Amino acid sequence: MVRPNEEVEALLQEYADLIAITGGGAFKARAYEKAARAIGGYPADVSHLDVASLREIPGVGKSIADKVVEYFRTGKVAVVEERRARIPPGVRELMTIPTLGPRKAMALYEDLHVSSVDELADAIKAERLRDLRGFGEKTEANLLHGIELLRQAGGRILLGAAMEAAEDIVTELSGITGCERCAYAGSLRRMKETIGDIDVLVAAARSAPFMDALTELPSTAEVLVQGPKKTSVRTVDGIQVDLRVVRPESWGAALQYFTGSKAHNIHTRTIAVHAGLKLSEYGLFETESGERIASRTEEEVYARLGLPWIPPTLREDRGEIEAGLRGELPEVVTEDDIRGDLHTHTDLTDGLAPLEEMVKAAAARGYAYYAVTDHAPDLSMQRMTDEKILAQREHVRSLDGRHHRMRLLHGTELNIGPDGDVDWPDAFLQGFDLCVASVHSHFGLGREAMTRRLVRACENPHVHIIGHPTTRLIGKRPGIDADFDEVFAACARTGTALEINAQPDRLDLGDEDIIRARRHGVTFAVDTDAHSIPQLAYLRYGVGTAQRGWLSPDDVINTWPLRRLRQFLRKDRAG
Ligand code: DGT
Ligand code: CA
Ligand code: CA
Ligand code: ZN
């Protein structure tokens, strides 16, 4: 059994079911089913195959082969995602259960009116599935097992999805009369890569209007708890939201408390105790007299503990309190420090927007410079050619400085082959202003070979940035196995930057690896890898991750003025 093959089999089977449900022709659905079985039973690991080799599998034509390659490169297939989005939210929630495909989910939804994971668990217990066609005892056992797996994963959601939901809620609540302050707190404010639940805080004299508003939002599917201090709901996308309304005078203390992390709070509370004080969500009090000495703002609370205000992204008790006490807290990099994006795509490869539109949108963000880095030819699905990339270069040159005087860099995203080679010969690579190089295939090489592969890429004088260095997809695919300390050392030695890829399902490097890499003296590039205009705004998640990795602007090459960046890009001539 080859695991990647099974993954593809399940994905193509799901696609076939989605076609059947959303309407796309029985013939097409059957073709995908056939290909699914053929791939599931194929003896060689399909994640290592290119389009041409995939097409040798019976029943696999060009368009199926392309989807398989897309899946291994990005962790998803765009047309499958589109179809998934077209079915009712209740069915979609059911489909988050491993082993439950769209066809059965639809049946549960239509015949039993089951539209959530909890309802399904209840229905199984009540034996309501027994009368349903196609649901035997074996199916029930599988479903229960799937529900258990889902619950073990803890149902954490990606930072990007949580942020969008939270900002909508904050906007709604901020518009209500009597709202003095409204903000999200918790792990979301700390920009953790995954979020357990969204914590929203309101400062107001009366809580009822806010609690009622939350329960009545169109995005609210279910009210879990409703009370005067705290109300919890679940959204239609299955995200839990905890709303707390506090009195305006305790806003700062409440925000500090509910931002966490728990470890950070325990440490700040210990400092308070040693100073004869008591710290709670209501304020900082003198233990003996009970007098409140700080609570209105976070700054005030931290100041009375002898600390500077600590950026939320650092509040994990990873040394930020000690550093604060010593007055050595880092000046973390902010979105305003970023002068340009160095990894972006256009519709010349798999981006959605044409070059000129991406450039205009980037210029509107106020960037001083911007790099276009479409995929290189070894990613065969993208059908890149020398002619196409050279024509793009001409076009880039013609747009250079035309929008808000933003300077353009013409680059590419190279593929690091299994031996560490990249797509084009040196002479051709010489023509690019900037090259990102990333692993897009052969994820299963052994640790030693993988380390050598990445180190060789760093040693290439034309490679400036290693893109999404671990290639993990959060919650879907673990990172590749390599001796990253050796890779980080090679980056530092060769003057190769490591990317902090801001796509919410990547955030790669992640915070802990950033901290490790920084100890080796590595520089970083915070990039969006945008494949569309809205994705340029993903930058904030990359910056949040960089902050969690304790980075200052100087550690990040795309905060540097263009002159200094260009110097960095002349890697081969550097001492
Ligand atoms: P999550 O939701 O799992 O992604 O993580 P958080 O950090 O948002 O945790 P959550 O929602 O359980 O609680 C929000 C904040 O409230 C947490 O970061 C710190 C504070 N908090 C919660 N429980 C405790 C506790 O038992 N002790 C202390 N000191 N703080 C707590
Ligand atoms: Ca939370
Ligand atoms: Ca919570
Ligand atoms: Zn890319």
Short mmCIF file of N, CA and C in Angstrom, two decimals, residues 265-391:
data_model
loop_
_atom_site.label_atom_id
_atom_site.label_comp_id
_atom_site.label_asym_id
_atom_site.label_seq_id
_atom_site.Cartn_x
_atom_site.Cartn_y
_atom_site.Cartn_z
N ASN A 265 0.34 34.40 31.19
CA ASN A 265 -0.45 34.93 32.31
C ASN A 265 0.03 34.39 33.65
N ILE A 266 0.36 33.11 33.68
CA ILE A 266 0.83 32.53 34.93
C ILE A 266 2.11 33.24 35.37
N HIS A 267 2.98 33.52 34.40
CA HIS A 267 4.23 34.20 34.72
C HIS A 267 3.99 35.65 35.19
N THR A 268 3.08 36.38 34.52
CA THR A 268 2.83 37.76 34.95
C THR A 268 2.16 37.76 36.33
N ARG A 269 1.30 36.78 36.56
CA ARG A 269 0.63 36.73 37.87
C ARG A 269 1.64 36.46 39.00
N THR A 270 2.63 35.61 38.69
CA THR A 270 3.67 35.31 39.69
C THR A 270 4.46 36.57 40.03
N ILE A 271 4.76 37.36 39.02
CA ILE A 271 5.48 38.62 39.26
C ILE A 271 4.64 39.53 40.16
N ALA A 272 3.32 39.56 39.88
CA ALA A 272 2.43 40.39 40.71
C ALA A 272 2.47 39.92 42.16
N VAL A 273 2.35 38.62 42.36
CA VAL A 273 2.33 38.07 43.72
C VAL A 273 3.59 38.45 44.48
N HIS A 274 4.74 38.35 43.81
CA HIS A 274 6.01 38.70 44.46
C HIS A 274 6.07 40.17 44.84
N ALA A 275 5.26 41.00 44.15
CA ALA A 275 5.26 42.44 44.45
C ALA A 275 4.11 42.80 45.40
N GLY A 276 3.47 41.77 45.99
CA GLY A 276 2.36 42.03 46.92
C GLY A 276 1.10 42.48 46.20
N LEU A 277 0.96 42.04 44.93
CA LEU A 277 -0.19 42.45 44.14
C LEU A 277 -0.98 41.23 43.68
N LYS A 278 -2.18 41.49 43.19
CA LYS A 278 -3.01 40.41 42.66
C LYS A 278 -3.47 40.84 41.27
N LEU A 279 -3.25 39.98 40.28
CA LEU A 279 -3.62 40.30 38.90
C LEU A 279 -4.76 39.39 38.45
N SER A 280 -5.85 39.99 37.97
CA SER A 280 -6.97 39.21 37.44
C SER A 280 -7.52 39.91 36.21
N GLU A 281 -8.58 39.34 35.64
CA GLU A 281 -9.17 40.00 34.47
C GLU A 281 -9.84 41.34 34.83
N TYR A 282 -9.97 41.63 36.14
CA TYR A 282 -10.60 42.88 36.56
C TYR A 282 -9.58 43.98 36.83
N GLY A 283 -8.32 43.59 37.02
CA GLY A 283 -7.32 44.62 37.25
C GLY A 283 -6.16 44.11 38.08
N LEU A 284 -5.26 45.05 38.35
CA LEU A 284 -4.12 44.77 39.22
C LEU A 284 -4.44 45.43 40.56
N PHE A 285 -4.45 44.62 41.65
CA PHE A 285 -4.88 45.11 42.96
C PHE A 285 -3.75 44.97 43.98
N GLU A 286 -3.75 45.86 44.97
CA GLU A 286 -2.88 45.67 46.11
C GLU A 286 -3.50 44.61 46.99
N THR A 287 -2.74 43.56 47.30
CA THR A 287 -3.33 42.43 48.00
C THR A 287 -3.89 42.84 49.36
N GLU A 288 -3.15 43.65 50.10
CA GLU A 288 -3.59 44.00 51.46
C GLU A 288 -4.81 44.90 51.49
N SER A 289 -4.72 46.00 50.77
CA SER A 289 -5.83 46.98 50.84
C SER A 289 -6.96 46.62 49.87
N GLY A 290 -6.66 45.79 48.88
CA GLY A 290 -7.68 45.48 47.88
C GLY A 290 -7.88 46.61 46.88
N GLU A 291 -7.01 47.61 46.96
CA GLU A 291 -7.17 48.77 46.07
C GLU A 291 -6.72 48.44 44.65
N ARG A 292 -7.53 48.89 43.70
CA ARG A 292 -7.18 48.67 42.28
C ARG A 292 -6.16 49.71 41.84
N ILE A 293 -5.00 49.26 41.34
CA ILE A 293 -3.97 50.24 40.97
C ILE A 293 -3.75 50.34 39.47
N ALA A 294 -4.28 49.41 38.68
CA ALA A 294 -4.17 49.53 37.22
C ALA A 294 -5.20 48.61 36.58
N SER A 295 -5.83 49.06 35.49
CA SER A 295 -6.79 48.21 34.79
C SER A 295 -7.30 48.78 33.47
N ARG A 296 -7.12 50.10 33.25
CA ARG A 296 -7.75 50.71 32.07
C ARG A 296 -7.12 50.31 30.75
N THR A 297 -5.79 50.24 30.75
CA THR A 297 -5.09 49.88 29.52
C THR A 297 -4.07 48.79 29.82
N GLU A 298 -3.70 48.05 28.77
CA GLU A 298 -2.66 47.03 28.94
C GLU A 298 -1.34 47.66 29.36
N GLU A 299 -1.03 48.81 28.77
CA GLU A 299 0.24 49.50 29.06
C GLU A 299 0.37 49.74 30.55
N GLU A 300 -0.75 50.24 31.14
CA GLU A 300 -0.79 50.57 32.56
C GLU A 300 -0.54 49.31 33.41
N VAL A 301 -1.19 48.22 33.03
CA VAL A 301 -1.04 46.97 33.79
C VAL A 301 0.40 46.50 33.73
N TYR A 302 0.96 46.46 32.52
CA TYR A 302 2.35 46.00 32.38
C TYR A 302 3.30 46.93 33.13
N ALA A 303 3.04 48.25 33.03
CA ALA A 303 3.95 49.22 33.65
C ALA A 303 4.01 49.01 35.17
N ARG A 304 2.86 48.73 35.80
CA ARG A 304 2.86 48.54 37.25
C ARG A 304 3.52 47.23 37.65
N LEU A 305 3.76 46.37 36.68
CA LEU A 305 4.49 45.12 36.96
C LEU A 305 5.98 45.29 36.63
N GLY A 306 6.36 46.50 36.24
CA GLY A 306 7.76 46.76 35.89
C GLY A 306 8.12 46.30 34.50
N LEU A 307 7.10 46.19 33.64
CA LEU A 307 7.34 45.68 32.29
C LEU A 307 6.91 46.69 31.23
N PRO A 308 7.59 46.67 30.07
CA PRO A 308 7.07 47.44 28.94
C PRO A 308 5.85 46.69 28.38
N TRP A 309 5.04 47.38 27.55
CA TRP A 309 3.95 46.68 26.86
C TRP A 309 4.57 45.60 25.97
N ILE A 310 4.04 44.41 26.04
CA ILE A 310 4.63 43.30 25.28
C ILE A 310 3.73 42.97 24.09
N PRO A 311 4.27 42.97 22.86
CA PRO A 311 3.43 42.64 21.70
C PRO A 311 2.78 41.27 21.90
N PRO A 312 1.47 41.15 21.58
CA PRO A 312 0.75 39.89 21.80
C PRO A 312 1.44 38.68 21.17
N THR A 313 2.05 38.88 20.01
CA THR A 313 2.70 37.76 19.32
C THR A 313 3.87 37.16 20.11
N LEU A 314 4.36 37.90 21.11
CA LEU A 314 5.48 37.38 21.91
C LEU A 314 5.01 36.72 23.20
N ARG A 315 3.71 36.79 23.48
CA ARG A 315 3.23 36.37 24.81
C ARG A 315 3.05 34.86 24.92
N GLU A 316 4.14 34.14 24.86
CA GLU A 316 4.08 32.67 24.97
C GLU A 316 4.96 32.18 26.11
N ASP A 317 5.44 33.08 26.94
CA ASP A 317 6.41 32.75 27.97
C ASP A 317 7.62 32.02 27.37
N ARG A 318 8.14 32.61 26.31
CA ARG A 318 9.37 32.07 25.71
C ARG A 318 10.52 33.04 25.96
N GLY A 319 10.50 33.70 27.12
CA GLY A 319 11.59 34.61 27.45
C GLY A 319 11.23 36.08 27.30
N GLU A 320 10.00 36.37 26.86
CA GLU A 320 9.64 37.78 26.64
C GLU A 320 9.55 38.55 27.96
N ILE A 321 9.17 37.86 29.03
CA ILE A 321 9.03 38.56 30.32
C ILE A 321 10.41 38.89 30.88
N GLU A 322 11.30 37.92 30.84
CA GLU A 322 12.69 38.17 31.27
C GLU A 322 13.30 39.30 30.45
N ALA A 323 13.11 39.24 29.12
CA ALA A 323 13.67 40.27 28.24
C ALA A 323 13.07 41.64 28.57
N GLY A 324 11.77 41.65 28.86
CA GLY A 324 11.09 42.90 29.20
C GLY A 324 11.63 43.49 30.49
N LEU A 325 11.84 42.62 31.48
CA LEU A 325 12.37 43.09 32.76
C LEU A 325 13.76 43.69 32.59
N ARG A 326 14.53 43.11 31.68
CA ARG A 326 15.89 43.62 31.43
C ARG A 326 15.89 44.82 30.48
N GLY A 327 14.70 45.15 29.95
CA GLY A 327 14.63 46.23 28.95
C GLY A 327 15.22 45.82 27.61
N GLU A 328 15.14 44.52 27.31
CA GLU A 328 15.75 44.04 26.07
C GLU A 328 14.75 43.37 25.13
N LEU A 329 13.50 43.79 25.23
CA LEU A 329 12.48 43.25 24.33
C LEU A 329 12.82 43.64 22.89
N PRO A 330 12.71 42.72 21.93
CA PRO A 330 13.05 43.13 20.55
C PRO A 330 12.01 44.09 19.97
N GLU A 331 12.44 44.94 19.05
CA GLU A 331 11.52 45.76 18.26
C GLU A 331 11.06 44.86 17.13
N VAL A 332 9.92 44.20 17.29
CA VAL A 332 9.54 43.22 16.27
C VAL A 332 9.13 43.89 14.96
N VAL A 333 9.34 43.17 13.87
CA VAL A 333 9.00 43.67 12.53
C VAL A 333 7.48 43.85 12.44
N THR A 334 7.05 44.93 11.77
CA THR A 334 5.60 45.15 11.59
C THR A 334 5.28 45.21 10.10
N GLU A 335 3.99 45.18 9.78
CA GLU A 335 3.58 45.23 8.37
C GLU A 335 4.10 46.51 7.71
N ASP A 336 4.13 47.61 8.47
CA ASP A 336 4.60 48.87 7.91
C ASP A 336 6.07 48.82 7.51
N ASP A 337 6.84 47.94 8.14
CA ASP A 337 8.26 47.85 7.81
C ASP A 337 8.51 47.18 6.45
N ILE A 338 7.54 46.44 5.96
CA ILE A 338 7.74 45.65 4.73
C ILE A 338 7.68 46.57 3.51
N ARG A 339 8.76 46.59 2.75
CA ARG A 339 8.81 47.48 1.58
C ARG A 339 8.40 46.80 0.28
N GLY A 340 8.28 45.48 0.30
CA GLY A 340 7.90 44.82 -0.94
C GLY A 340 7.70 43.34 -0.74
N ASP A 341 7.04 42.71 -1.71
CA ASP A 341 6.75 41.28 -1.67
C ASP A 341 7.69 40.63 -2.67
N LEU A 342 8.36 39.55 -2.28
CA LEU A 342 9.38 38.97 -3.16
C LEU A 342 9.02 37.60 -3.71
N HIS A 343 7.79 37.17 -3.53
CA HIS A 343 7.36 35.87 -4.08
C HIS A 343 5.89 35.99 -4.43
N THR A 344 5.61 36.16 -5.73
CA THR A 344 4.22 36.32 -6.18
C THR A 344 4.06 35.69 -7.57
N HIS A 345 2.83 35.37 -7.93
CA HIS A 345 2.54 34.72 -9.21
C HIS A 345 1.55 35.52 -10.04
N THR A 346 1.51 35.22 -11.31
CA THR A 346 0.53 35.84 -12.21
C THR A 346 -0.16 34.72 -12.99
N ASP A 347 -1.06 35.10 -13.89
CA ASP A 347 -1.76 34.09 -14.68
C ASP A 347 -0.87 33.50 -15.79
N LEU A 348 0.39 33.91 -15.82
CA LEU A 348 1.29 33.23 -16.76
C LEU A 348 1.49 31.78 -16.29
N THR A 349 1.47 31.56 -14.98
CA THR A 349 1.44 30.18 -14.48
C THR A 349 0.13 29.98 -13.72
N ASP A 350 0.18 29.65 -12.43
CA ASP A 350 -1.08 29.29 -11.77
C ASP A 350 -1.73 30.41 -10.99
N GLY A 351 -1.29 31.66 -11.19
CA GLY A 351 -1.97 32.78 -10.55
C GLY A 351 -3.27 33.06 -11.28
N LEU A 352 -4.12 33.91 -10.66
CA LEU A 352 -5.41 34.20 -11.27
C LEU A 352 -5.39 35.52 -12.04
N ALA A 353 -4.57 36.48 -11.59
CA ALA A 353 -4.63 37.82 -12.18
C ALA A 353 -3.46 38.04 -13.14
N PRO A 354 -3.70 38.86 -14.18
CA PRO A 354 -2.62 39.20 -15.10
C PRO A 354 -1.57 40.08 -14.41
N LEU A 355 -0.38 40.09 -14.97
CA LEU A 355 0.76 40.83 -14.43
C LEU A 355 0.39 42.27 -14.05
N GLU A 356 -0.19 43.00 -15.00
CA GLU A 356 -0.41 44.42 -14.76
C GLU A 356 -1.34 44.65 -13.57
N GLU A 357 -2.33 43.76 -13.40
CA GLU A 357 -3.25 43.93 -12.27
C GLU A 357 -2.58 43.62 -10.94
N MET A 358 -1.74 42.60 -10.92
CA MET A 358 -1.00 42.30 -9.69
C MET A 358 -0.10 43.48 -9.32
N VAL A 359 0.54 44.04 -10.35
CA VAL A 359 1.47 45.15 -10.11
C VAL A 359 0.72 46.37 -9.58
N LYS A 360 -0.41 46.67 -10.18
CA LYS A 360 -1.21 47.81 -9.71
C LYS A 360 -1.64 47.62 -8.26
N ALA A 361 -2.10 46.42 -7.97
CA ALA A 361 -2.58 46.14 -6.60
C ALA A 361 -1.43 46.23 -5.60
N ALA A 362 -0.26 45.77 -6.02
CA ALA A 362 0.91 45.84 -5.12
C ALA A 362 1.30 47.30 -4.89
N ALA A 363 1.26 48.09 -5.96
CA ALA A 363 1.62 49.50 -5.83
C ALA A 363 0.63 50.22 -4.90
N ALA A 364 -0.64 49.82 -4.99
CA ALA A 364 -1.65 50.45 -4.14
C ALA A 364 -1.40 50.13 -2.66
N ARG A 365 -0.68 49.06 -2.39
CA ARG A 365 -0.33 48.74 -1.00
C ARG A 365 0.84 49.60 -0.51
N GLY A 366 1.40 50.40 -1.39
CA GLY A 366 2.46 51.31 -0.97
C GLY A 366 3.85 50.71 -1.02
N TYR A 367 4.01 49.61 -1.73
CA TYR A 367 5.33 48.98 -1.79
C TYR A 367 6.33 49.83 -2.58
N ALA A 368 7.59 49.75 -2.17
CA ALA A 368 8.66 50.43 -2.91
C ALA A 368 9.17 49.52 -4.02
N TYR A 369 9.06 48.21 -3.80
CA TYR A 369 9.47 47.26 -4.84
C TYR A 369 8.62 46.00 -4.77
N TYR A 370 8.70 45.20 -5.84
CA TYR A 370 7.79 44.05 -5.95
C TYR A 370 8.40 43.06 -6.94
N ALA A 371 8.47 41.80 -6.55
CA ALA A 371 9.04 40.79 -7.44
C ALA A 371 7.96 39.87 -7.98
N VAL A 372 8.05 39.59 -9.27
CA VAL A 372 7.15 38.64 -9.94
C VAL A 372 7.94 37.35 -10.11
N THR A 373 7.42 36.25 -9.55
CA THR A 373 8.21 35.01 -9.53
C THR A 373 7.36 33.82 -9.97
N ASP A 374 7.03 33.79 -11.23
CA ASP A 374 6.21 32.67 -11.70
C ASP A 374 7.02 31.37 -11.74
N HIS A 375 6.28 30.25 -11.84
CA HIS A 375 6.90 28.93 -11.76
C HIS A 375 7.81 28.62 -12.94
N ALA A 376 8.90 27.92 -12.66
CA ALA A 376 9.86 27.51 -13.67
C ALA A 376 9.42 26.18 -14.32
N PRO A 377 10.04 25.80 -15.45
CA PRO A 377 9.49 24.72 -16.30
C PRO A 377 9.44 23.32 -15.69
N ASP A 378 10.26 23.00 -14.70
CA ASP A 378 10.24 21.63 -14.19
C ASP A 378 8.92 21.25 -13.52
N LEU A 379 8.16 22.25 -13.14
CA LEU A 379 6.80 21.98 -12.67
C LEU A 379 5.95 21.90 -13.93
N SER A 380 5.91 20.69 -14.53
CA SER A 380 5.47 20.59 -15.92
C SER A 380 4.03 21.05 -16.12
N MET A 381 3.23 20.93 -15.07
CA MET A 381 1.84 21.36 -15.18
C MET A 381 1.73 22.83 -15.59
N GLN A 382 2.73 23.63 -15.22
CA GLN A 382 2.65 25.07 -15.48
C GLN A 382 3.08 25.44 -16.89
N ARG A 383 3.67 24.51 -17.61
CA ARG A 383 4.04 24.72 -19.02
C ARG A 383 4.82 26.00 -19.25
N MET A 384 5.79 26.25 -18.41
CA MET A 384 6.63 27.43 -18.60
C MET A 384 7.65 27.14 -19.71
N THR A 385 7.96 28.17 -20.48
CA THR A 385 9.01 28.03 -21.50
C THR A 385 9.95 29.23 -21.41
N ASP A 386 11.11 29.12 -22.04
CA ASP A 386 12.05 30.23 -22.08
C ASP A 386 11.40 31.46 -22.72
N GLU A 387 10.68 31.21 -23.82
CA GLU A 387 10.07 32.32 -24.55
C GLU A 387 9.07 33.06 -23.66
N LYS A 388 8.26 32.28 -22.96
CA LYS A 388 7.22 32.92 -22.14
C LYS A 388 7.82 33.77 -21.03
N ILE A 389 8.84 33.24 -20.38
CA ILE A 389 9.39 34.00 -19.24
C ILE A 389 10.15 35.23 -19.74
N LEU A 390 10.78 35.11 -20.94
CA LEU A 390 11.50 36.28 -21.48
C LEU A 390 10.52 37.36 -21.94
N ALA A 391 9.39 36.92 -22.50
CA ALA A 391 8.37 37.89 -22.89
C ALA A 391 7.82 38.59 -21.64
#
